[in-house]
Each structure stands twice: as structure tokens, then as C-alpha cells.
Coordinates of C-alpha atoms in Angstrom, one line a residue:
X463 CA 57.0 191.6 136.6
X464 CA 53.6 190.3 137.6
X465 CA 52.3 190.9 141.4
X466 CA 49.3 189.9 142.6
X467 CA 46.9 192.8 143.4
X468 CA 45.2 190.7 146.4
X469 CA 48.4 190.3 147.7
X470 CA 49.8 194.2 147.1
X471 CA 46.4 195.5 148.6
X472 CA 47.1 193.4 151.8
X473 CA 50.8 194.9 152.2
X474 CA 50.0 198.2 151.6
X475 CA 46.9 198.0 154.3
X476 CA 49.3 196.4 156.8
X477 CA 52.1 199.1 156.0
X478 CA 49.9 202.0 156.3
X479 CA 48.2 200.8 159.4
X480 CA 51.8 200.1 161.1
X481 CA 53.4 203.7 160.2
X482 CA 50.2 205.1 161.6
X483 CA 49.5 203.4 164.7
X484 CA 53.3 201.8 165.3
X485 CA 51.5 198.6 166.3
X486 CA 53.7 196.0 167.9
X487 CA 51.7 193.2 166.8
X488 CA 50.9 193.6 163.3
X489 CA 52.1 191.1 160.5
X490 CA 51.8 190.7 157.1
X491 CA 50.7 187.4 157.5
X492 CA 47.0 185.8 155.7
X493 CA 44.8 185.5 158.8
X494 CA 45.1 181.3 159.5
X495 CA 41.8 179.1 159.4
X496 CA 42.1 175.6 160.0
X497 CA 41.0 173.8 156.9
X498 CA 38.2 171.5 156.7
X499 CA 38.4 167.5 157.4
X500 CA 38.6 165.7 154.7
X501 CA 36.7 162.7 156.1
X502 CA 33.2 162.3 157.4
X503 CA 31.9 163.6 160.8
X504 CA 31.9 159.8 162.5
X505 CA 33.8 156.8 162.2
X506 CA 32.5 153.5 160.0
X507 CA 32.0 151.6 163.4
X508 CA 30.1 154.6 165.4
X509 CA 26.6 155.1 165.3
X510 CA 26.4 157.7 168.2
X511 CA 29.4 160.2 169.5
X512 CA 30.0 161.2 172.9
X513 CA 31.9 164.4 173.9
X514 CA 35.1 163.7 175.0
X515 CA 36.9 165.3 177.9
X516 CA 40.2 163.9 177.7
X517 CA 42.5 161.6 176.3
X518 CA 43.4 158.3 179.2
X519 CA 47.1 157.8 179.6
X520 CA 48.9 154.7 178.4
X521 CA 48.6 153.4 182.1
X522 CA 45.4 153.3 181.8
X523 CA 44.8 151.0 179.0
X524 CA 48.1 148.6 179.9
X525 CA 48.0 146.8 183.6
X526 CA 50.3 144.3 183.1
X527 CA 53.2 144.8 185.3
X528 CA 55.6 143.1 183.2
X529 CA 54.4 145.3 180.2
X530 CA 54.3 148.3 182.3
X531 CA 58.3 147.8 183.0
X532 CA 59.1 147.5 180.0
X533 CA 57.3 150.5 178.6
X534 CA 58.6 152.6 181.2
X535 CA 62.4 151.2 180.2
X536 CA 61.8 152.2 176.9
X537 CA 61.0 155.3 177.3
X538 CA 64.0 156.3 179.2
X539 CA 66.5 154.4 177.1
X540 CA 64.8 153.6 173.5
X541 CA 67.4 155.8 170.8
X542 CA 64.8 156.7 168.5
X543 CA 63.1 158.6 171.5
X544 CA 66.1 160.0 172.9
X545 CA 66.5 161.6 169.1
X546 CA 62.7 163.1 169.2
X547 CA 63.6 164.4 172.7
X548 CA 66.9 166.2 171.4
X549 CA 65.2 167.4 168.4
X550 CA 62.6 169.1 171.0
X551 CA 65.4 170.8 172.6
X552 CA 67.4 171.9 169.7
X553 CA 63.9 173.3 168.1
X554 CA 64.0 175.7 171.6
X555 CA 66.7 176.9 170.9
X556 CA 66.3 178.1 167.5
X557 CA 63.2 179.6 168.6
X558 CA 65.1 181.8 171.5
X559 CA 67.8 182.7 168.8
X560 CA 65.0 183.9 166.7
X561 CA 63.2 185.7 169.5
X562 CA 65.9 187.4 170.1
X563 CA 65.7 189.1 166.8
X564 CA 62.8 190.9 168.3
X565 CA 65.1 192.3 171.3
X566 CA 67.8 195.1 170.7
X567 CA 71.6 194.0 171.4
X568 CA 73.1 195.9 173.4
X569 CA 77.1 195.2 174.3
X570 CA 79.7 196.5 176.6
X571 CA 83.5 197.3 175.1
X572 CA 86.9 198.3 176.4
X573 CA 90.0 199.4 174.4
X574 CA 93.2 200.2 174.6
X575 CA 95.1 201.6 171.5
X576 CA 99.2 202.0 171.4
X577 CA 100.4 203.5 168.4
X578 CA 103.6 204.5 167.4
X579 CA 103.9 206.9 164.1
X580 CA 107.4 207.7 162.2
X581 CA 109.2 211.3 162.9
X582 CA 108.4 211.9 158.5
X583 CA 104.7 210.0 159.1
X584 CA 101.7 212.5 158.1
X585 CA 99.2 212.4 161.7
X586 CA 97.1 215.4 160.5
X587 CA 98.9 218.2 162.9
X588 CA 100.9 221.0 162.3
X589 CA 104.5 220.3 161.5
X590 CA 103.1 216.3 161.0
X591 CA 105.4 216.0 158.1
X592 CA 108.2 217.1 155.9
X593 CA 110.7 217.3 158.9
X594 CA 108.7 218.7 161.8
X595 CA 109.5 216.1 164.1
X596 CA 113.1 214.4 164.9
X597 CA 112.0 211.5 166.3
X598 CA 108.9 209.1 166.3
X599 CA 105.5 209.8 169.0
X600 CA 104.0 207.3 170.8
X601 CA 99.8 207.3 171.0
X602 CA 97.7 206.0 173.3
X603 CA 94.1 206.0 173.4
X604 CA 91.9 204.3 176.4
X605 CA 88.1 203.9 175.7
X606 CA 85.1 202.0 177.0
X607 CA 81.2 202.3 175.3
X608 CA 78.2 201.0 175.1
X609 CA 76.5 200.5 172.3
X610 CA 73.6 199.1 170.3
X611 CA 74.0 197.0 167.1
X612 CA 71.7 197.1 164.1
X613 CA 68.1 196.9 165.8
X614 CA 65.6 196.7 163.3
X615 CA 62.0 198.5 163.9
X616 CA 59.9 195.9 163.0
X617 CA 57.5 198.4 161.7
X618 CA 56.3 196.0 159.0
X619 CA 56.3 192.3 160.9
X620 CA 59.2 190.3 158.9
X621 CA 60.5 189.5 162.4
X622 CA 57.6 189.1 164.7
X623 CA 56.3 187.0 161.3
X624 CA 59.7 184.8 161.9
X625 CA 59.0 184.5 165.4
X626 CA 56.1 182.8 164.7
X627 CA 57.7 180.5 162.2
X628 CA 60.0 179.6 165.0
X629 CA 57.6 179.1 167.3
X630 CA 55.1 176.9 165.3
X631 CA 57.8 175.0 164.4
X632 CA 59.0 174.2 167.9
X633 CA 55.2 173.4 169.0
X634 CA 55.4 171.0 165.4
X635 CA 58.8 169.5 166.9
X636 CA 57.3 168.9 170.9
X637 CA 54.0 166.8 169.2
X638 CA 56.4 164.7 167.0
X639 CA 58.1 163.6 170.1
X640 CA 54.8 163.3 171.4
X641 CA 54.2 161.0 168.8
X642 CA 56.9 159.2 168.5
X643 CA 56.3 158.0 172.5
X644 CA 53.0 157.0 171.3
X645 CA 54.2 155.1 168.5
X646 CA 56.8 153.2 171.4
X647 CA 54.6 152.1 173.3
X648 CA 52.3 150.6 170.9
X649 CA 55.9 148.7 169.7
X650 CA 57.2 147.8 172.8
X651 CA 53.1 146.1 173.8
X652 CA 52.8 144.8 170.3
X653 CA 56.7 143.4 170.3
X654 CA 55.8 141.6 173.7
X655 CA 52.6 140.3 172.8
X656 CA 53.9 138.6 170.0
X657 CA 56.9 137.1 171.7
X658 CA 54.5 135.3 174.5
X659 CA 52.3 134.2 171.1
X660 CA 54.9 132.8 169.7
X661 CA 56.3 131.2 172.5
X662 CA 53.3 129.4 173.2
X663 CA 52.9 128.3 169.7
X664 CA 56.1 126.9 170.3
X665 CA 54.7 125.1 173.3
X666 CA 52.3 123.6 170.8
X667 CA 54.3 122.6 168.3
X668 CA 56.4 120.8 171.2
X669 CA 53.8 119.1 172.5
X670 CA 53.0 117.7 168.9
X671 CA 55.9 116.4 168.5
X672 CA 55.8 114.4 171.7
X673 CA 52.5 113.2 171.0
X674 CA 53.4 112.0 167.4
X675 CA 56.9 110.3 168.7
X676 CA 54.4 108.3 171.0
X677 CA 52.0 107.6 167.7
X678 CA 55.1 106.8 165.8
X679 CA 56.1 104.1 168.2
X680 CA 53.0 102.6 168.7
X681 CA 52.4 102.5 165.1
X682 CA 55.5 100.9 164.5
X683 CA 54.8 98.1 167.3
X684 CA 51.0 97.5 165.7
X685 CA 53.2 96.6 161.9
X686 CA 55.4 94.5 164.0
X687 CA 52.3 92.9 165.5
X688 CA 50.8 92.5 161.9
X689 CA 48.4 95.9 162.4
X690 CA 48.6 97.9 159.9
X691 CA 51.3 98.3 157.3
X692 CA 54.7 100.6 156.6
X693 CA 52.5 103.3 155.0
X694 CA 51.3 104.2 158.2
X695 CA 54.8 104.4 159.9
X696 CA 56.0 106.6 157.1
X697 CA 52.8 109.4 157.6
X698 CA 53.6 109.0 161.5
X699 CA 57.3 109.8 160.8
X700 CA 56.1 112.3 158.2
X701 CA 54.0 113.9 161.3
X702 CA 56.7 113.9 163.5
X703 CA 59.3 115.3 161.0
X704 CA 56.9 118.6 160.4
X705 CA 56.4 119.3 163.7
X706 CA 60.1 119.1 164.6
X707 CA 60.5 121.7 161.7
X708 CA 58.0 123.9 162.8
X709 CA 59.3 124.1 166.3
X710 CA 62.8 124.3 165.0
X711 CA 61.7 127.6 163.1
X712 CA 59.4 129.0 165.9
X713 CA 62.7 128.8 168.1
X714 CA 64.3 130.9 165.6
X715 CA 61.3 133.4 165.7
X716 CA 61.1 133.9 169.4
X717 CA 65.0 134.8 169.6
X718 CA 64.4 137.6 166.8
X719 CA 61.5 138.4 168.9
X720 CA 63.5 138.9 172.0
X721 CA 66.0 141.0 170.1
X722 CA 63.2 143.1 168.7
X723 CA 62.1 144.0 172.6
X724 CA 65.8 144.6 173.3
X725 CA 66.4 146.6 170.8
X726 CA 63.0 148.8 171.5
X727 CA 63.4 148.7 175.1
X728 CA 66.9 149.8 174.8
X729 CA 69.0 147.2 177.1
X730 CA 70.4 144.0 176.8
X731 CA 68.8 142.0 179.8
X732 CA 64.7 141.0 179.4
X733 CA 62.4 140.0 182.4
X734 CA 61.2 136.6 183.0
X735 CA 57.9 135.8 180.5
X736 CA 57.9 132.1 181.1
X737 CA 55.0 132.2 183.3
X738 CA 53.1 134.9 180.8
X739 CA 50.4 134.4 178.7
X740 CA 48.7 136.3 176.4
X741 CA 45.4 135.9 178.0
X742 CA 47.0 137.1 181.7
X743 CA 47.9 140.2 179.8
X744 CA 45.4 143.0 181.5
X745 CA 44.3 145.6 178.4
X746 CA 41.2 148.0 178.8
X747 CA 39.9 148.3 175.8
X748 CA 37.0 150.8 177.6
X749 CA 36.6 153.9 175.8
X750 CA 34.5 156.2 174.4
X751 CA 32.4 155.8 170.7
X752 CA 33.3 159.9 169.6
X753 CA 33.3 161.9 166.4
X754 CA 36.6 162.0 163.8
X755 CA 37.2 165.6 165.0
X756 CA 38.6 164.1 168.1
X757 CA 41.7 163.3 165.7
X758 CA 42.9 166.6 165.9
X759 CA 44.0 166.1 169.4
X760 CA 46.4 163.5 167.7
X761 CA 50.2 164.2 168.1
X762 CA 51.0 163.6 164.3
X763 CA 47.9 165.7 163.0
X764 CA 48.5 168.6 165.5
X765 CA 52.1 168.2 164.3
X766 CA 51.2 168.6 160.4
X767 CA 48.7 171.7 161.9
X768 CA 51.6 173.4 163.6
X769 CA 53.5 173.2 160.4
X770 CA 51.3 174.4 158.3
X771 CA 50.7 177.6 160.9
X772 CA 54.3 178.2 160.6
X773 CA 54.4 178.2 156.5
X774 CA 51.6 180.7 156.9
X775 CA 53.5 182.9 159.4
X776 CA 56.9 182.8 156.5
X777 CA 54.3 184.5 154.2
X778 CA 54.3 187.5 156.7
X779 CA 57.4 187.5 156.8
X780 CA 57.8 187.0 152.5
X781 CA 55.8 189.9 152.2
X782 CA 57.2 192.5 154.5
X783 CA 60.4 192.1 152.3
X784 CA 59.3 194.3 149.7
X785 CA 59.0 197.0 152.3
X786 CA 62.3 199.3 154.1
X787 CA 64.1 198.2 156.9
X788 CA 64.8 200.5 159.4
X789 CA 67.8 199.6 161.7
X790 CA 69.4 201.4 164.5
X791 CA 72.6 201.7 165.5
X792 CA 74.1 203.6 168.4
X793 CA 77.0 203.8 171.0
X794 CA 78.1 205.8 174.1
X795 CA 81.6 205.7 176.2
X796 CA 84.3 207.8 177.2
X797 CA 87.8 208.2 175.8
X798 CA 90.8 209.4 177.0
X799 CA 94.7 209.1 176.8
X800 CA 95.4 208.4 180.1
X801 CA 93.5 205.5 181.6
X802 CA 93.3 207.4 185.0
X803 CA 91.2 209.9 183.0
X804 CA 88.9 207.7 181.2
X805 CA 85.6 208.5 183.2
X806 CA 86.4 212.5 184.1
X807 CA 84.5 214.8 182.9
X808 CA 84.3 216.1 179.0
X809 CA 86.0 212.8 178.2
X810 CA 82.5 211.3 177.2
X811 CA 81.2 210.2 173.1
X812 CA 78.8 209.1 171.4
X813 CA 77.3 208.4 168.0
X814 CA 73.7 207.2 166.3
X815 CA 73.1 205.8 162.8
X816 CA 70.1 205.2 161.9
X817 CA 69.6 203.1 158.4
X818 CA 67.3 202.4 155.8
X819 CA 67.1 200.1 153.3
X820 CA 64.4 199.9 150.2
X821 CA 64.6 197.0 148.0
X822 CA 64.3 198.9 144.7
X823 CA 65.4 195.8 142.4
X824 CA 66.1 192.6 143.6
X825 CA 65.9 190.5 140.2
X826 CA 62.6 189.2 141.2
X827 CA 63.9 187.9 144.6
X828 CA 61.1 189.1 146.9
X829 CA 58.8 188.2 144.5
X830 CA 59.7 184.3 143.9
X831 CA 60.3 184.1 147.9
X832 CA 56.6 185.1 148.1
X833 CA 55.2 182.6 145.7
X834 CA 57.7 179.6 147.5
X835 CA 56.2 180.6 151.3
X836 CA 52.7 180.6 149.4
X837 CA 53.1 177.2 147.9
X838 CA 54.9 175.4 150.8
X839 CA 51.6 176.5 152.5
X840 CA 49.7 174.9 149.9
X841 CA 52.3 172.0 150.7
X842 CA 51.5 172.0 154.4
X843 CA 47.8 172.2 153.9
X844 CA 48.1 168.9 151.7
X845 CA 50.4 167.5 154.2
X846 CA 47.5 168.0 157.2
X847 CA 44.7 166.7 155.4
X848 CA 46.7 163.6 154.6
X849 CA 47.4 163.2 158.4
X850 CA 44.4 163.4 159.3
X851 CA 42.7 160.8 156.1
X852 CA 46.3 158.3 157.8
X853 CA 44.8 158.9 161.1
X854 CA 40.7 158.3 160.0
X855 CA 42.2 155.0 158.6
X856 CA 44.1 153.7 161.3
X857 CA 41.2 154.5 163.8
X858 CA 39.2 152.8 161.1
X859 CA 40.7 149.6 160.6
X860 CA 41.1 149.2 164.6
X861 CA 37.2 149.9 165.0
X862 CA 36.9 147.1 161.9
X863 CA 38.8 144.5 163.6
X864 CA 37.0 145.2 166.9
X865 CA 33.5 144.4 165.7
X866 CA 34.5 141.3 164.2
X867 CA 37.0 139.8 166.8
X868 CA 35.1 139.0 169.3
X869 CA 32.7 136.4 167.2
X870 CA 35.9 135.2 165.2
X871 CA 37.5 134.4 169.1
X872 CA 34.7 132.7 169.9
X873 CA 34.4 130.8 167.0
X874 CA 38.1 129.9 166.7
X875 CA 37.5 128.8 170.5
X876 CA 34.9 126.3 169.3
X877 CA 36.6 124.8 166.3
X878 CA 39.9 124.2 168.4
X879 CA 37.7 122.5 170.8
X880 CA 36.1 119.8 167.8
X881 CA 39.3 119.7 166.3
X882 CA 40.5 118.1 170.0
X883 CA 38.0 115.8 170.2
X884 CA 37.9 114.6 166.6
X885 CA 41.6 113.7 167.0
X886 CA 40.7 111.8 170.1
X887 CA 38.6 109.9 168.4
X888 CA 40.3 109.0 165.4
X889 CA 43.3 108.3 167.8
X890 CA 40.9 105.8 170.1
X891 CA 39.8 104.1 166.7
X892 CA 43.3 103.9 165.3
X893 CA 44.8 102.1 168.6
X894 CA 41.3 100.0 168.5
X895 CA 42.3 98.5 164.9
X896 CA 38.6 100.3 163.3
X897 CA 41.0 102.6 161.4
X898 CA 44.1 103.2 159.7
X899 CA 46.5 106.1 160.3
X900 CA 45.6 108.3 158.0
X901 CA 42.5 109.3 159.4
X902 CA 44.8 110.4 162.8
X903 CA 47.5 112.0 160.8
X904 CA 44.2 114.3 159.1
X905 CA 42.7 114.9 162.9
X906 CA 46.5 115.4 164.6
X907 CA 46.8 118.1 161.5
X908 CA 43.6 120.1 161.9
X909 CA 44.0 120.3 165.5
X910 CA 47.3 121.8 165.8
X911 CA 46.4 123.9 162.6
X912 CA 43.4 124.8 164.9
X913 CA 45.4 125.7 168.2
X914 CA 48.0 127.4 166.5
X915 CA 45.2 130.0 165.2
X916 CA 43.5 129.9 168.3
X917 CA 46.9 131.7 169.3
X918 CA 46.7 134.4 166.8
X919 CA 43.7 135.3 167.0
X920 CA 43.8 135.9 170.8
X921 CA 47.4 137.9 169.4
X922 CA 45.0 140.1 166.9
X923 CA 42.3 140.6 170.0
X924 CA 45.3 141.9 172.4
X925 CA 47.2 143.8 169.4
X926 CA 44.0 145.6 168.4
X927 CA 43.7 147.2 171.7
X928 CA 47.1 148.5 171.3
X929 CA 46.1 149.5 167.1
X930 CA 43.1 151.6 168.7
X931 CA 45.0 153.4 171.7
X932 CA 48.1 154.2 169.0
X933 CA 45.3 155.2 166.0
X934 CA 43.6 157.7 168.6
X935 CA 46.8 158.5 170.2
X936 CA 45.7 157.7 173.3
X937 CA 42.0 156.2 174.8
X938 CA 38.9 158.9 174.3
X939 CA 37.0 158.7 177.5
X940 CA 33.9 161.0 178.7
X941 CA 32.5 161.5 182.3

């Protein structure tokens, strides 16, 4: 069998140094350094870093009350939460059951024992057997001890090395719930954003079709008047037939919107968003310009960390397997016939039996559990750095979009505003008889085309501030 010499000097170290000095906190475990980032130092968008002192609460980037509501509904009642919060809680507990490990069991026990043995039954007495008796005896036996129950001296870590398995997962466990309340808020804001975008593109698309109904019937009373021709009532009824479709569908959109919020919120009732507009919706989007390390205060990379700390804590525990295990067993009590004598004097008993076990040959067991807890560290190493080249690229993107959103709102703002007017105009030259009807169909066309973007772009501005709050997990401020 092959062993690794790096590895064998390290156990035999660690062994030595326990049976000499009996030290309670040694393990067998590689000493843990955090690996390096795999990203650079500062983010695309950030010329200068600040240091940060703390991460701002989700209160502090959302004002709107409606919003607020909502995000605080979700977060008693969403499923998906609930789940993360459980999984919290059972993780605790298998930490305590493996902490206990570390503790000796003791346990408390009465018996009684009634036992009746045939007159020609053997009991190891004279004149037991072969007709020595006439008739059968009656035993009874009354007892009560205390004892202890296989306590291993964790001499060489394999339990403490457990412990901390347990407890790095647990810590792992807490920051994916932390996570996963991040990630619901940033659903719940974006879910809500894009229902009141959507229902005022639906207020657009409305108001285009009223406006083309009134085109289509004054179109229709110019042919009658000999203005115009029947080409120009078919584009106004064309006009009018899209925008009834596009409003038909947008209806459709903003009810699976609404049951997107319900189902994220976690009840069946929404508040009033009639009088809500995307604009109205108060974000602060006020944070600090900082360095990529500050994404190791994120819940999902400190999550990928803490699992990575507990895969090196199970090679402790891989390699004090090849080493003996020393358990202890004890008990103490009285026992007596007569129950009234149970605790009298010269009644008392009592027994120890110490253990130990030395694997000798296991078939190459210990040895392939070592390798596995080695490479599921490798796994967990792998695992972090790709958390935190996810997390560089979400805070990335966001930082991307922010630069450029502002210039493409107030761009968007102007072109919606020229789009209005140039349909005015063709409108005033259509009903003056300069014109025909197809240059108002073009106008009518780019200025809804142009409102309806206005819309989504103010949706990206708003949504962005909830990409960059989820992608840092939370607003970077400094004093």
C-alpha cells in the first residue's frame, strides 16, 4: 500500500505530542489558510476603494412603505425561507449530537430479576443437580448502578476533528439562510417593480387604443367626406387592432405578475398598487465604491468558506483513524436479594473496562477515507473560488449597468418626448388634409414604441439598485 510520507510525518508528530502532553485541543487536521481570490483587487467600475465598516440593512436601501410590507410578509411566510430556517435548526442539532461525542455518558439503572430454576436444573451450588433438590427455587435479585458507556479518550482528535466538521457545517447552513433572505428580498422588490411596470405599460397601451378608435373614426368620416381613401381606414384599424392585442396580452402579464408576488410573499391577498408608480418607489442607491475583498462578508461565499473549513476539519478526523482508540467503560451500584437491603452495607459493585482498538488491516479503508476527505477539500476549495468569481460578476454587471443608466434614462426621456411631438404633428397635418395617414400611423408607432421603453428603462434603473444590494449582499457603507 502506498502512504504519503508528508501525511504519516504529520500523524506521527500529532500522536507523539498528544501521548506526551495529553493536550485537549490537538487535531490531526492541516492548519486552514483561506485561499487566494481569484479576481482582481477592485471592481471594473471602481477607481478608488473606501474601507468599509458595515454592511446597511435592506431598510436602508428600500423606503417604500408598500415595498417594505411586503418584504416583511415574506419573510415570515415565504416556504422557501421557512425551509432555510428549518435547515438552520436541524444543522444545531446535529452539531449538539456530535458535541456530545466529546462528553462521557453517564446513565442511571434499576433492576429487578425473578427467576425460577427446575428441582434437576444445574445453578452452580452444591447438591445443584442429580437430585439434590425436590422441588424448584425461586431467585430474586434487586440492583441499581451507575455507569459510564464507551468514552473514548480523544487522545488523537478524531472527535474534537468531528466537532468541527459539525460545527463548520452549521455556521455553512446559518449563512445559506442568510442568503436565501437576501435573495427574497431582491425577488419580492424586483417581483413588485415589474408588476407596477407593467401595469403602466398597460396604461399605455390603453390609452393607444383610445386615441387610435378616435383616429379610426375620424378617418373614416374624412373617406366619407371624400378625404382620403379606404387605405387609410384599413392602417387606422390595423393601429387599433395591435394595440387591443398588446393590452389584451399585458393584462395577462400583470395577473402572472400578481401571482408571482403571491406566491413570494406567501399569502393570497396583495395591497392596493393602483396609485404606485415606479418612479414613487424610494431606493438609495448611496453606497460605498470598496475593494472585491469586501465579498467575503457575502452570505453565499462565507457559506462555500465554512464548507470548505469543515472538509478540512474531516481530514483530522481521516487521519486519526489509523491510530488506537481508547474507550472506557465503567459502572457502580449495589445488589441485593431483598429490595429492603439494596443500599446496606457490603451490598455495593462495581466494574471498569477499559478498551483498545488498533486498526491493524482494514483492506485499505483508512487509507481511501483519507484521500476522499483530501479531495472533497480540493472540492470545497473549487467550490469557494467559484463563489466568489459568481459574486465578482454579479457585483460587476450591477456596477456596468449603473454607469450607463443614467445617460440611457435621460436619453430615453428625450426621445419619448420627440416621438410626442412628432405624432402631434403628423396628427395636426393629417386632420389639416397636408397628409395622408400613413405618416400618423409611423409617428402613433414610434411614440408608443418610445413610452413603452421609457418604462423599462426606468424598471432596469430601479431593478439595478436591487441587482447591487443582492450582488453585495447588502449596501457597503463607510463613516
Amino acid at each position: 500500500m502506498t502512504f504519503y510520507t508528508a501525511d504519516l510525518k504529520r500523524i506521527l508528530t500529532a500522536a507523539m505530542a498528544a501521548m506526551l502532553c495529553g493536550c485537549t485541543s490537538l487535531t490531526m487536521a492541516p492548519g486552514y489558510d483561506r485561499p487566494a481570490s481569484p479576481v482582481a483587487e477592485s471592481f471594473p467600475e471602481v477607481e478608488e476603494t473606501e474601507d468599509v465598516v458595515r454592511i446597511a440593512d435592506w431598510r436602508s436601501v428600500i423606503a417604500d412603505p408598500v415595498l417594505v410590507g411586503l418584504i416583511e410578509t415574506a419573510l415570515q411566510n415565504n416556504r422557501d425561507l421557512r425551509v432555510a430556517m428549518l435547515n438552520v435548526d436541524r444543522a444545531r442539532a446535529l452539531y449538539r449530537i456530535q458535541r456530545a461525542d466529546s462528553l462521557p455518558t453517564i446513565a442511571a439503572e434499576g433492576g429487578y430479576l425473578r427467576q425460577r430454576v427446575g428441582e434437576n436444573a444445574a445453578i452452580g451450588v452444591p447438591g445443584a443437580a442429580g437430585g439434590g433438590r425436590t422441588e424448584p427455587i425461586i431467585l430474586e435479585q434487586y440492583s441499581a448502578e451507575a455507569g459510564l458507556s464507551a468514552y473514548e479518550l480523544d487522545l488523537f482528535g478524531r472527535v474534537r476533528s468531528l466537532n468541527r466538521q459539525a460545527l463548520e457545517t452549521y455556521f455553512a447552513t446559518e449563512d445559506a439562510r442568510r442568503s436565501a433572505e437576501i435573495s427574497l428580498i431582491a425577488e419580492v422588490s424586483t417581483a413588485y417593480l415589474q408588476l407596477l411596470a407593467d401595469r403602466e405599460r398597460l396604461a399605455i397601451a390603453r390609452d393607444t387604443v383610445e386615441s387610435q378608435q378616435s383616429s379610426l373614426s375620424l378617418t373614416r368620416e374624412l373617406v366619407a367626406n371624400g378625404i382620403g381613401n379606404d387605405l387609410d381606414v384599413q392602417r387606422a384599424d390595423t393601429s387599433v387592432l395591435r394595440a387591443r392585442a398588446d393590452a389584451a396580452a399585458l393584462e395577462a402579464q400583470i395577473a402572472r405578475d400578481e401571482n408571482a408576488l403571491r406566491l413570494l410573499v406567501g399569502t393570497a391577498q396583495l395591497p392596493d398598487l393602483n396609485e404606485t408608480a415606479i418612479e414613487n418607489v424610494a431606493l438609495n442607491e448611496d453606497f460605498a465604491d470598496v475593494a472585491s475583498d469586501i465579498l467575503l462578508m457575502r452570505p453565499d461565499v462565507s457559506s462555500a468558506e465554512r464548507r470548505l473549513m469543515a472538509a478540512n476539519a474531516n481530514i483530522g478526523a481521516a487521519r486519526a483513524a489509523f491510530f488506537p482508540r481508547i474507550l472506557l467503560t465503567a459502572s457502580a451500584g449495589t445488589t441485593s436479594t431483598e429490595l429492603s437491603n439494596l443500599f446496606s452495607g457490603g451490598t455495593g459493585v462495581w466494574s471498569f473496562a477499559p478498551s483498545v482498538s488498533l486498526p491493524i488491516f482494514t483492506g485499505g479503508r483508512n487509507l481511501a477515507q483519507l484521500k476522499g476527505a483530501k479531495i472533497d477539500r480540493d472540492i470545497a476549495v473549487s467550490e469557494y473560488e467559484r463563489a466568489v468569481q459568481a459574486a465578482f460578476r454579479d457585483v460587476a454587471d450591477a456596477l456596468a449597468t449603473r454607469r450607463t443608466i443614467g445617460e440611457r434614462l435621460e436619453a430615453t426621456e428625450g426621445l419619448a418626448a420627440a416621438s410626442e411631438r412628432t405624432f402631434e404633428l403628423a396628427d395636426a397635418r393629417f386632420r389639416n388634409g397636408i397628409d395622408d395617414y400613413f405618416s400618423v400611423l409611423d409617428a402613433q408607432r414610434a411614440d408608443y414604441a418610445t413610452r413603452q421603453e421609457l418604462v423599462l428603462v426606468k424598471l432596469e434603473e430601479a431593478v439595478n439598485v436591487i441587482n447591487l444590494y443582492r450582488a453585495f449582499g447588502g449596501f457597503p457603507v463607510v463613516e
